[in-house]
mmCIF file of C-alpha atoms in Angstrom:
data_model
loop_
_atom_site.group_PDB
_atom_site.id
_atom_site.type_symbol
_atom_site.label_atom_id
_atom_site.label_comp_id
_atom_site.label_asym_id
_atom_site.label_seq_id
_atom_site.Cartn_x
_atom_site.Cartn_y
_atom_site.Cartn_z
ATOM 1 C CA MET A 1 -92.034 35.963 11.147
ATOM 2 C CA GLN A 2 -90.617 33.435 8.687
ATOM 3 C CA GLU A 3 -88.876 30.374 10.111
ATOM 4 C CA LEU A 4 -85.353 29.289 9.213
ATOM 5 C CA LEU A 5 -83.315 26.237 10.160
ATOM 6 C CA TYR A 6 -79.663 27.104 10.802
ATOM 7 C CA LEU A 7 -77.144 24.257 11.152
ATOM 8 C CA VAL A 8 -73.616 25.077 12.318
ATOM 9 C CA HIS A 9 -70.791 22.652 13.009
ATOM 10 C CA ARG A 10 -69.523 24.608 16.049
ATOM 11 C CA PHE A 11 -71.454 26.586 18.663
ATOM 12 C CA PRO A 12 -71.483 30.145 17.254
ATOM 13 C CA TYR A 13 -70.394 32.007 20.380
ATOM 14 C CA PRO A 14 -68.227 33.651 21.577
ATOM 15 C CA PRO A 15 -67.042 35.142 18.267
ATOM 16 C CA ASP A 16 -63.365 34.690 19.103
ATOM 17 C CA LYS A 17 -62.112 32.612 16.169
ATOM 18 C CA GLY A 18 -62.589 32.628 12.424
ATOM 19 C CA ASP A 19 -65.588 30.358 11.839
ATOM 20 C CA LYS A 20 -67.384 31.467 15.020
ATOM 21 C CA ILE A 21 -67.018 35.119 14.077
ATOM 22 C CA ARG A 22 -68.822 34.509 10.791
ATOM 23 C CA SER A 23 -71.432 32.075 12.124
ATOM 24 C CA PHE A 24 -72.318 34.380 15.043
ATOM 25 C CA HIS A 25 -72.717 37.470 12.883
ATOM 26 C CA LEU A 26 -74.952 35.471 10.550
ATOM 27 C CA LEU A 27 -77.066 34.397 13.529
ATOM 28 C CA LYS A 28 -77.249 37.934 14.906
ATOM 29 C CA HIS A 29 -78.164 39.409 11.527
ATOM 30 C CA LEU A 30 -80.739 36.816 10.529
ATOM 31 C CA SER A 31 -82.455 36.779 13.940
ATOM 32 C CA GLN A 32 -83.783 40.240 13.080
ATOM 33 C CA ARG A 33 -85.773 38.814 10.165
ATOM 34 C CA TYR A 34 -86.369 35.148 10.974
ATOM 35 C CA ARG A 35 -87.392 32.874 13.790
ATOM 36 C CA ILE A 36 -84.207 30.822 13.770
ATOM 37 C CA HIS A 37 -84.065 27.189 14.836
ATOM 38 C CA LEU A 38 -80.428 26.395 15.607
ATOM 39 C CA GLY A 39 -78.741 22.999 15.618
ATOM 40 C CA THR A 40 -75.058 22.883 16.533
ATOM 41 C CA PHE A 41 -72.269 21.090 18.386
ATOM 42 C CA ILE A 42 -70.357 22.251 21.453
ATOM 43 C CA ASP A 43 -66.706 21.183 21.315
ATOM 44 C CA ASP A 44 -65.380 23.528 24.000
ATOM 45 C CA GLU A 45 -66.488 23.134 27.621
ATOM 46 C CA MET A 46 -66.138 26.890 28.139
ATOM 47 C CA ASP A 47 -68.952 27.519 25.649
ATOM 48 C CA HIS A 48 -71.580 26.138 28.030
ATOM 49 C CA LYS A 49 -71.699 29.415 29.924
ATOM 50 C CA HIS A 50 -72.964 31.123 26.751
ATOM 51 C CA LEU A 51 -75.867 28.771 26.014
ATOM 52 C CA GLU A 52 -78.644 31.001 27.346
ATOM 53 C CA ARG A 53 -77.352 34.022 25.453
ATOM 54 C CA VAL A 54 -77.593 32.137 22.165
ATOM 55 C CA ARG A 55 -80.916 30.495 23.051
ATOM 56 C CA GLY A 56 -82.333 33.978 23.527
ATOM 57 C CA MET A 57 -81.700 34.687 19.844
ATOM 58 C CA CYS A 58 -83.431 31.532 18.627
ATOM 59 C CA GLY A 59 -86.662 29.617 18.472
ATOM 60 C CA GLU A 60 -86.038 25.901 18.992
ATOM 61 C CA THR A 61 -82.489 24.748 19.627
ATOM 62 C CA CYS A 62 -80.467 21.545 19.698
ATOM 63 C CA PHE A 63 -77.056 21.893 21.356
ATOM 64 C CA LEU A 64 -75.058 18.672 21.525
ATOM 65 C CA ASP A 65 -71.654 18.082 23.084
ATOM 66 C CA LEU A 66 -69.012 16.880 20.670
ATOM 67 C CA TYR A 67 -65.888 15.337 22.187
ATOM 68 C CA PRO A 68 -63.013 15.605 19.700
ATOM 69 C CA LYS A 69 -61.227 12.408 20.786
ATOM 70 C CA SER A 70 -64.309 10.205 20.422
ATOM 71 C CA ALA A 71 -65.309 12.048 17.237
ATOM 72 C CA ARG A 72 -61.921 11.245 15.697
ATOM 73 C CA ILE A 73 -62.405 7.573 16.507
ATOM 74 C CA ARG A 74 -65.916 7.688 15.059
ATOM 75 C CA SER A 75 -64.604 9.339 11.904
ATOM 76 C CA LEU A 76 -62.495 6.273 11.109
ATOM 77 C CA SER A 77 -65.681 4.504 10.004
ATOM 78 C CA GLY A 78 -65.356 6.588 6.865
ATOM 79 C CA LEU A 79 -62.392 4.427 5.842
ATOM 80 C CA LEU A 80 -64.771 1.471 5.565
ATOM 81 C CA SER A 81 -67.777 3.308 4.134
ATOM 82 C CA GLY A 82 -65.857 5.275 1.503
ATOM 83 C CA GLN A 83 -66.952 8.585 3.011
ATOM 84 C CA PRO A 84 -64.763 11.542 3.780
ATOM 85 C CA LEU A 85 -63.837 11.260 7.473
ATOM 86 C CA THR A 86 -65.402 14.671 8.113
ATOM 87 C CA LEU A 87 -68.944 13.291 7.747
ATOM 88 C CA PRO A 88 -68.935 10.632 10.497
ATOM 89 C CA TYR A 89 -66.933 13.035 12.671
ATOM 90 C CA TYR A 90 -69.951 15.348 12.719
ATOM 91 C CA HIS A 91 -72.711 12.733 12.482
ATOM 92 C CA ASP A 92 -75.079 12.377 15.417
ATOM 93 C CA LYS A 93 -78.366 10.460 15.358
ATOM 94 C CA ARG A 94 -79.835 12.820 17.954
ATOM 95 C CA LEU A 95 -79.290 15.868 15.766
ATOM 96 C CA GLN A 96 -80.724 14.026 12.752
ATOM 97 C CA ALA A 97 -83.839 13.147 14.741
ATOM 98 C CA TRP A 98 -84.207 16.757 15.920
ATOM 99 C CA VAL A 99 -83.870 18.110 12.372
ATOM 100 C CA SER A 100 -86.354 15.621 10.932
ATOM 101 C CA ASN A 101 -88.913 16.342 13.657
ATOM 102 C CA LEU A 102 -88.458 20.100 13.283
ATOM 103 C CA LEU A 103 -89.042 19.984 9.528
ATOM 104 C CA GLU A 104 -92.179 17.885 10.069
ATOM 105 C CA THR A 105 -93.691 20.075 12.793
ATOM 106 C CA ARG A 106 -92.553 23.639 12.030
ATOM 107 C CA PRO A 107 -93.262 25.769 8.920
ATOM 108 C CA VAL A 108 -89.582 26.107 8.030
ATOM 109 C CA GLY A 109 -89.290 27.922 4.717
ATOM 110 C CA THR A 110 -85.517 28.156 4.373
ATOM 111 C CA ILE A 111 -82.472 26.186 5.498
ATOM 112 C CA LEU A 112 -79.028 27.720 5.947
ATOM 113 C CA VAL A 113 -76.140 25.314 6.480
ATOM 114 C CA PHE A 114 -72.781 26.544 7.726
ATOM 115 C CA SER A 115 -69.887 24.181 6.785
ATOM 116 C CA ALA A 116 -70.196 21.274 4.388
ATOM 117 C CA ALA A 117 -70.268 18.586 7.102
ATOM 118 C CA MET A 118 -73.687 19.773 8.303
ATOM 119 C CA ALA A 119 -75.346 19.326 4.899
ATOM 120 C CA GLN A 120 -75.808 15.613 5.638
ATOM 121 C CA TYR A 121 -78.678 16.465 8.020
ATOM 122 C CA VAL A 122 -80.878 18.038 5.335
ATOM 123 C CA SER A 123 -80.073 15.859 2.322
ATOM 124 C CA HIS A 124 -83.732 14.744 2.322
ATOM 125 C CA ALA A 125 -85.246 18.258 2.501
ATOM 126 C CA MET A 126 -85.710 18.727 -1.223
ATOM 127 C CA ASN A 127 -88.916 20.769 -0.959
ATOM 128 C CA ILE A 128 -87.321 23.601 1.064
ATOM 129 C CA ARG A 129 -84.931 26.254 -0.180
ATOM 130 C CA ARG A 130 -81.415 25.335 0.981
ATOM 131 C CA VAL A 131 -78.428 27.676 1.031
ATOM 132 C CA MET A 132 -74.966 26.342 1.792
ATOM 133 C CA ASP A 133 -72.300 28.580 3.314
ATOM 134 C CA PHE A 134 -69.157 26.559 2.657
ATOM 135 C CA VAL A 135 -67.072 29.472 3.994
ATOM 136 C CA ASP A 136 -63.785 27.923 2.807
ATOM 137 C CA ILE A 137 -62.923 25.078 0.448
ATOM 138 C CA ASP A 138 -62.163 22.621 3.237
ATOM 139 C CA SER A 139 -61.043 19.945 0.793
ATOM 140 C CA ASP A 140 -58.178 22.184 -0.308
ATOM 141 C CA LYS A 141 -57.027 22.616 3.301
ATOM 142 C CA TRP A 142 -56.610 18.859 3.592
ATOM 143 C CA MET A 143 -54.475 18.829 0.459
ATOM 144 C CA GLN A 144 -52.298 21.554 1.957
ATOM 145 C CA TYR A 145 -51.999 19.567 5.182
ATOM 146 C CA ALA A 146 -50.984 16.463 3.228
ATOM 147 C CA ALA A 147 -48.029 18.325 1.761
ATOM 148 C CA THR A 148 -46.638 19.061 5.226
ATOM 149 C CA ILE A 149 -46.485 15.589 6.794
ATOM 150 C CA ALA A 150 -45.139 12.111 6.099
ATOM 151 C CA TRP A 151 -46.927 8.905 5.116
ATOM 152 C CA PRO A 152 -49.296 7.379 6.231
ATOM 153 C CA MET A 153 -51.084 10.549 7.401
ATOM 154 C CA SER A 154 -50.277 12.269 4.118
ATOM 155 C CA TRP A 155 -52.200 9.490 2.339
ATOM 156 C CA ILE A 156 -55.184 9.894 4.677
ATOM 157 C CA TYR A 157 -55.236 13.654 4.146
ATOM 158 C CA ARG A 158 -55.020 13.314 0.363
ATOM 159 C CA ARG A 159 -57.881 10.827 0.515
ATOM 160 C CA GLU A 160 -59.881 13.252 2.637
ATOM 161 C CA SER A 161 -59.219 16.067 0.187
ATOM 162 C CA LYS A 162 -60.398 14.036 -2.804
ATOM 163 C CA LEU A 163 -63.529 12.618 -1.163
ATOM 164 C CA LEU A 164 -64.486 15.860 0.528
ATOM 165 C CA LEU A 165 -64.199 17.783 -2.741
ATOM 166 C CA ASN A 166 -66.540 15.263 -4.346
ATOM 167 C CA TYR A 167 -68.954 15.782 -1.457
ATOM 168 C CA GLU A 168 -68.703 19.576 -1.708
ATOM 169 C CA LYS A 169 -69.566 19.321 -5.408
ATOM 170 C CA GLN A 170 -72.520 17.070 -4.602
ATOM 171 C CA VAL A 171 -73.856 19.511 -2.012
ATOM 172 C CA ALA A 172 -73.491 22.416 -4.427
ATOM 173 C CA ARG A 173 -75.524 20.484 -7.010
ATOM 174 C CA LEU A 174 -78.315 19.674 -4.552
ATOM 175 C CA PHE A 175 -78.591 23.031 -2.818
ATOM 176 C CA ASP A 176 -80.194 26.103 -4.348
ATOM 177 C CA SER A 177 -77.170 28.324 -3.761
ATOM 178 C CA ALA A 178 -73.725 28.169 -2.169
ATOM 179 C CA THR A 179 -71.541 30.910 -0.725
ATOM 180 C CA PHE A 180 -67.891 31.357 0.193
ATOM 181 C CA VAL A 181 -65.996 33.838 2.321
ATOM 182 C CA SER A 182 -64.383 35.748 -0.543
ATOM 183 C CA GLU A 183 -64.570 36.254 -4.275
ATOM 184 C CA ALA A 184 -61.228 34.467 -4.662
ATOM 185 C CA GLU A 185 -62.524 31.415 -2.781
ATOM 186 C CA ALA A 186 -65.717 31.352 -4.852
ATOM 187 C CA ASP A 187 -63.752 31.665 -8.111
ATOM 188 C CA LEU A 188 -61.515 28.752 -7.140
ATOM 189 C CA PHE A 189 -64.518 26.529 -6.436
ATOM 190 C CA LYS A 190 -66.051 27.514 -9.757
ATOM 191 C CA ARG A 191 -62.883 26.272 -11.443
ATOM 192 C CA LEU A 192 -63.013 23.032 -9.451
ATOM 193 C CA ALA A 193 -66.738 22.527 -10.113
ATOM 194 C CA PRO A 194 -67.672 24.391 -13.308
ATOM 195 C CA GLU A 195 -70.923 22.431 -13.568
ATOM 196 C CA VAL A 196 -72.361 24.389 -10.601
ATOM 197 C CA ALA A 197 -70.682 27.732 -11.252
ATOM 198 C CA GLU A 198 -73.978 29.573 -11.656
ATOM 199 C CA LYS A 199 -74.958 28.676 -8.083
ATOM 200 C CA ILE A 200 -71.743 29.920 -6.499
ATOM 201 C CA THR A 201 -71.315 33.339 -4.934
ATOM 202 C CA TYR A 202 -69.696 34.915 -1.869
ATOM 203 C CA PHE A 203 -70.052 37.450 0.899
ATOM 204 C CA ASN A 204 -67.079 38.886 2.728
ATOM 205 C CA ASN A 205 -66.628 38.814 6.462
ATOM 206 C CA GLY A 206 -66.756 42.043 8.387
ATOM 207 C CA VAL A 207 -64.965 43.620 11.316
ATOM 208 C CA ASP A 208 -66.473 45.566 14.198
ATOM 209 C CA ALA A 209 -64.377 48.648 13.474
ATOM 210 C CA ASP A 210 -65.720 50.482 16.531
ATOM 211 C CA TYR A 211 -64.521 47.672 18.780
ATOM 212 C CA PHE A 212 -61.229 47.160 16.934
ATOM 213 C CA SER A 213 -60.337 50.830 16.849
ATOM 214 C CA PRO A 214 -56.996 52.574 17.372
ATOM 215 C CA GLN A 215 -58.904 55.507 18.867
ATOM 216 C CA ASN A 216 -59.682 53.588 22.048
ATOM 217 C CA ILE A 217 -57.344 53.666 25.057
ATOM 218 C CA TYR A 218 -55.689 50.344 25.900
ATOM 219 C CA PRO A 219 -53.252 49.419 28.701
ATOM 220 C CA ASN A 220 -49.805 48.503 27.410
ATOM 221 C CA PRO A 221 -49.102 44.796 28.051
ATOM 222 C CA TYR A 222 -45.479 45.059 26.917
ATOM 223 C CA LEU A 223 -42.291 46.069 28.701
ATOM 224 C CA ALA A 224 -40.966 49.542 27.977
ATOM 225 C CA GLY A 225 -38.143 49.971 25.494
ATOM 226 C CA ILE A 226 -38.786 46.927 23.318
ATOM 227 C CA ASP A 227 -40.155 46.381 19.825
ATOM 228 C CA THR A 228 -42.867 43.764 19.656
ATOM 229 C CA LEU A 229 -44.083 41.484 16.909
ATOM 230 C CA VAL A 230 -47.465 39.910 17.608
ATOM 231 C CA PHE A 231 -49.363 36.950 16.203
ATOM 232 C CA THR A 232 -52.971 36.401 17.294
ATOM 233 C CA GLY A 233 -55.203 33.395 16.833
ATOM 234 C CA ALA A 234 -56.476 30.116 18.257
ATOM 235 C CA MET A 235 -53.244 28.352 19.086
ATOM 236 C CA ASP A 236 -54.504 24.795 18.859
ATOM 237 C CA TYR A 237 -55.348 25.271 15.167
ATOM 238 C CA TRP A 238 -52.837 23.470 12.992
ATOM 239 C CA ALA A 239 -52.294 26.268 10.474
ATOM 240 C CA ASN A 240 -51.556 28.742 13.290
ATOM 241 C CA VAL A 241 -49.238 26.306 15.038
ATOM 242 C CA ASP A 242 -47.323 25.736 11.809
ATOM 243 C CA ALA A 243 -47.100 29.491 11.222
ATOM 244 C CA VAL A 244 -45.616 30.396 14.599
ATOM 245 C CA GLN A 245 -43.240 27.425 14.608
ATOM 246 C CA TRP A 246 -41.903 28.415 11.206
ATOM 247 C CA PHE A 247 -41.608 32.066 12.190
ATOM 248 C CA ALA A 248 -39.984 31.293 15.551
ATOM 249 C CA SER A 249 -37.454 28.855 14.081
ATOM 250 C CA ASN A 250 -36.600 30.291 10.666
ATOM 251 C CA ILE A 251 -37.324 34.021 10.797
ATOM 252 C CA PHE A 252 -37.330 35.501 14.282
ATOM 253 C CA PRO A 253 -33.757 34.488 15.295
ATOM 254 C CA ALA A 254 -32.293 36.412 12.336
ATOM 255 C CA ILE A 255 -34.360 39.482 13.245
ATOM 256 C CA ARG A 256 -33.288 39.319 16.883
ATOM 257 C CA LEU A 257 -29.662 38.881 15.902
ATOM 258 C CA GLN A 258 -29.734 42.361 14.382
ATOM 259 C CA LEU A 259 -32.263 43.874 16.789
ATOM 260 C CA PRO A 260 -31.738 42.232 20.209
ATOM 261 C CA LYS A 261 -34.600 44.104 21.894
ATOM 262 C CA VAL A 262 -37.278 42.639 19.637
ATOM 263 C CA GLU A 263 -39.764 40.227 21.209
ATOM 264 C CA PHE A 264 -42.299 37.936 19.557
ATOM 265 C CA TYR A 265 -45.649 37.549 21.312
ATOM 266 C CA ILE A 266 -47.936 34.634 20.480
ATOM 267 C CA VAL A 267 -51.384 35.616 21.758
ATOM 268 C CA GLY A 268 -54.292 33.222 21.643
ATOM 269 C CA THR A 269 -56.349 30.544 23.325
ATOM 270 C CA ARG A 270 -55.458 26.908 23.923
ATOM 271 C CA PRO A 271 -51.771 26.904 22.913
ATOM 272 C CA SER A 272 -50.667 23.399 21.989
ATOM 273 C CA ALA A 273 -47.647 21.738 23.566
ATOM 274 C CA ALA A 274 -45.634 22.617 20.462
ATOM 275 C CA VAL A 275 -46.567 26.279 20.840
ATOM 276 C CA MET A 276 -45.854 26.311 24.581
ATOM 277 C CA ALA A 277 -42.384 24.926 23.841
ATOM 278 C CA LEU A 278 -41.599 28.047 21.812
ATOM 279 C CA ALA A 279 -41.646 30.076 25.039
ATOM 280 C CA ASP A 280 -38.307 28.465 25.912
ATOM 281 C CA LEU A 281 -36.683 30.310 22.991
ATOM 282 C CA PRO A 282 -35.090 33.738 23.599
ATOM 283 C CA GLY A 283 -37.460 36.654 23.107
ATOM 284 C CA ILE A 284 -40.623 34.596 22.579
ATOM 285 C CA ILE A 285 -43.631 34.953 24.884
ATOM 286 C CA VAL A 286 -46.692 32.692 24.714
ATOM 287 C CA THR A 287 -49.578 34.328 26.579
ATOM 288 C CA GLY A 288 -52.330 31.753 26.254
ATOM 289 C CA ALA A 289 -55.854 33.138 26.468
ATOM 290 C CA VAL A 290 -56.106 36.839 27.292
ATOM 291 C CA PRO A 291 -59.206 38.832 28.288
ATOM 292 C CA ASP A 292 -58.773 41.203 25.341
ATOM 293 C CA ILE A 293 -56.430 40.935 22.360
ATOM 294 C CA ARG A 294 -56.797 44.607 21.454
ATOM 295 C CA PRO A 295 -54.075 45.902 23.824
ATOM 296 C CA TYR A 296 -51.631 43.431 22.272
ATOM 297 C CA LEU A 297 -52.470 44.720 18.809
ATOM 298 C CA ALA A 298 -52.634 48.386 19.781
ATOM 299 C CA HIS A 299 -49.163 48.502 21.338
ATOM 300 C CA ALA A 300 -47.385 46.075 18.998
ATOM 301 C CA SER A 301 -44.806 47.429 16.592
ATOM 302 C CA ILE A 302 -45.936 45.047 13.833
ATOM 303 C CA ALA A 303 -48.594 42.342 13.476
ATOM 304 C CA VAL A 304 -47.290 39.274 11.643
ATOM 305 C CA ALA A 305 -49.262 36.613 9.764
ATOM 306 C CA PRO A 306 -46.712 34.065 8.456
ATOM 307 C CA LEU A 307 -49.293 31.468 7.447
ATOM 308 C CA ARG A 308 -48.197 28.745 5.057
ATOM 309 C CA ILE A 309 -51.529 26.884 5.147
ATOM 310 C CA ALA A 310 -54.618 29.016 4.632
ATOM 311 C CA ARG A 311 -57.974 29.221 2.912
ATOM 312 C CA GLY A 312 -60.607 31.917 2.840
ATOM 313 C CA ILE A 313 -60.114 35.134 4.807
ATOM 314 C CA GLN A 314 -57.939 35.531 7.877
ATOM 315 C CA ASN A 315 -59.874 37.479 10.504
ATOM 316 C CA LYS A 316 -56.666 38.020 12.468
ATOM 317 C CA VAL A 317 -55.337 40.072 9.557
ATOM 318 C CA LEU A 318 -58.526 42.125 9.237
ATOM 319 C CA GLU A 319 -58.612 42.841 12.968
ATOM 320 C CA ALA A 320 -55.005 44.046 12.976
ATOM 321 C CA MET A 321 -55.737 46.215 9.945
ATOM 322 C CA ALA A 322 -58.798 47.657 11.690
ATOM 323 C CA MET A 323 -56.523 48.566 14.612
ATOM 324 C CA GLY A 324 -54.396 50.593 12.201
ATOM 325 C CA LYS A 325 -51.395 48.283 12.483
ATOM 326 C CA THR A 326 -48.801 47.527 9.854
ATOM 327 C CA VAL A 327 -49.309 43.864 8.988
ATOM 328 C CA VAL A 328 -46.512 41.778 7.484
ATOM 329 C CA ALA A 329 -48.137 38.700 5.974
ATOM 330 C CA SER A 330 -47.479 35.778 3.693
ATOM 331 C CA PRO A 331 -49.322 35.598 0.350
ATOM 332 C CA GLN A 332 -51.438 32.774 1.765
ATOM 333 C CA ALA A 333 -52.557 34.927 4.696
ATOM 334 C CA ILE A 334 -53.942 37.704 2.506
ATOM 335 C CA GLU A 335 -55.561 35.556 -0.162
ATOM 336 C CA GLY A 336 -59.147 36.730 -0.491
ATOM 337 C CA ILE A 337 -58.523 40.082 1.218
ATOM 338 C CA ASN A 338 -59.087 43.072 -1.007
ATOM 339 C CA ALA A 339 -55.948 45.048 -0.190
ATOM 340 C CA ASN A 340 -53.007 46.579 -2.019
ATOM 341 C CA PRO A 341 -49.551 45.287 -1.034
ATOM 342 C CA ASP A 342 -47.168 47.977 0.238
ATOM 343 C CA ARG A 343 -50.061 50.404 0.625
ATOM 344 C CA ASP A 344 -52.533 48.578 2.892
ATOM 345 C CA MET A 345 -50.115 45.928 4.192
ATOM 346 C CA VAL A 346 -46.687 44.389 3.588
ATOM 347 C CA VAL A 347 -46.449 41.026 1.826
ATOM 348 C CA ALA A 348 -43.431 38.799 2.474
ATOM 349 C CA ASN A 349 -42.967 35.922 0.066
ATOM 350 C CA ASP A 350 -40.369 33.849 1.927
ATOM 351 C CA GLU A 351 -38.139 33.726 4.986
ATOM 352 C CA SER A 352 -35.597 36.269 3.802
ATOM 353 C CA ASP A 353 -38.392 38.597 2.719
ATOM 354 C CA PHE A 354 -39.970 38.429 6.171
ATOM 355 C CA ILE A 355 -36.614 39.099 7.811
ATOM 356 C CA ASN A 356 -35.665 42.034 5.585
ATOM 357 C CA ARG A 357 -39.067 43.724 5.567
ATOM 358 C CA ILE A 358 -39.548 43.480 9.333
ATOM 359 C CA ILE A 359 -36.032 44.743 10.093
ATOM 360 C CA GLU A 360 -36.533 47.627 7.682
ATOM 361 C CA LEU A 361 -39.838 48.582 9.277
ATOM 362 C CA LEU A 362 -38.479 48.379 12.811
ATOM 363 C CA GLN A 363 -35.375 50.380 12.021
ATOM 364 C CA ASN A 364 -37.291 53.085 10.209
ATOM 365 C CA GLY A 365 -40.349 53.054 12.426
ATOM 366 C CA SER A 366 -43.402 50.990 11.498
ATOM 367 C CA SER A 367 -45.209 52.876 8.767
ATOM 368 C CA ARG A 368 -48.164 54.913 10.036
ATOM 369 C CA ALA A 369 -49.227 55.444 6.449
ATOM 370 C CA ILE A 370 -49.677 51.689 5.948
ATOM 371 C CA GLY A 371 -51.623 51.388 9.188
ATOM 372 C CA HIS A 372 -53.925 54.261 8.244
ATOM 373 C CA ALA A 373 -54.524 52.790 4.777
ATOM 374 C CA ALA A 374 -55.201 49.386 6.339
ATOM 375 C CA ARG A 375 -57.961 50.736 8.560
ATOM 376 C CA THR A 376 -59.465 52.692 5.676
ATOM 377 C CA ARG A 377 -59.577 49.482 3.630
ATOM 378 C CA VAL A 378 -61.431 47.674 6.408
ATOM 379 C CA LEU A 379 -63.951 50.493 6.788
ATOM 380 C CA GLU A 380 -64.647 50.466 3.056
ATOM 381 C CA ASP A 381 -64.831 46.737 2.325
ATOM 382 C CA TYR A 382 -65.374 44.798 5.555
ATOM 383 C CA ASN A 383 -68.587 46.135 7.055
ATOM 384 C CA TRP A 384 -70.850 43.387 8.423
ATOM 385 C CA LYS A 385 -74.149 45.127 7.687
ATOM 386 C CA LYS A 386 -73.140 45.849 4.108
ATOM 387 C CA ASN A 387 -71.728 42.403 3.409
ATOM 388 C CA LEU A 388 -74.527 40.419 5.034
ATOM 389 C CA GLY A 389 -77.003 42.077 2.714
ATOM 390 C CA ARG A 390 -75.849 39.570 0.091
ATOM 391 C CA ILE A 391 -77.115 36.618 2.140
ATOM 392 C CA ASP A 392 -80.505 38.302 2.603
ATOM 393 C CA ALA A 393 -81.034 38.292 -1.134
ATOM 394 C CA LEU A 394 -80.066 34.609 -1.460
ATOM 395 C CA LEU A 395 -82.335 33.413 1.330
ATOM 396 C CA SER A 396 -85.378 35.289 0.037
ATOM 397 C CA GLN A 397 -85.201 33.906 -3.508
ATOM 398 C CA PRO A 398 -87.649 31.169 -4.545
ATOM 399 C CA GLN A 399 -86.448 27.576 -4.631
ATOM 400 C CA THR A 400 -84.726 26.626 -7.861
ATOM 401 C CA ILE A 401 -84.591 22.846 -7.548
#
């Protein structure tokens, strides 16, 4: 069995948030063809209970704890070195030593790196085929963040965006091939870095449509006689926090004024203090972590995705679509998703659009036709086995550098 080094910035299990969903399915898929040596960081104490499960899918492993507070302090060294702060945040001498020793002692024929920050560990491995899965254009996220906050953090985020884009371009030049999470994301990077356009491609995420299925029976977590709007996601992630704050402050009150029995459920792990504070507002419920998000999707009237900051593909949108729900989403939330507005989902361009479209759907009954079309779209375009076939072809090609 061929040997492959797989570097991931976050422990790829459980697959309960965007990057971990993709990194886990890559691991699961590739373990059928390769002896995988996995190097990764653990930034959530709860992940330790899953270590043996992941080890069982791998050859050699290096799992290192990463403490976000100390990592943020360490990242400040980038201000002196001229690096993007992301690189020292994820730098660890122990992981570098493990990678170097592995490449010297094992017949590794291919390297797959997940997230740009991890490329620093194999910058010297020029005689091995290297494939970079950028997933998203992280540098663009930092530019979006910069537009939402005041100086001096806006300056730091703009700096990070500029330096990280330069680093992403450098990695794309050095690696044999680079992938993104959608065709739209890949096309944007080609425009940003036309000199490496021929190396850039993509493979879509997938959804376990048997697991996220409206045909299953789920207990109803909601009170009888109410309409429910639901948002799902990791609730310590800035883009999600911004989305629910905006929706709760600028959109939901106007909906509830006309439809007093509507409630807004925020369902997801690790809600920040800002998210928890939203539970003090009328009609808003913050659940925190739940054993299973599917009942909240299955019995919701509408799934909402009011993201203002987004890159790549939103798994929360795909999962709701797979559940046959009508999704009302911002343009940012559906960027990269192959779907037709008003047939597969509803797109709301601003606050008044969100208000009017949601009220219309609730008054007339959330459209079953949209929900059915949404699930059909997922079944056609977001199948893991089909989409991961694209990475197989990239990894098996001969080295080009």
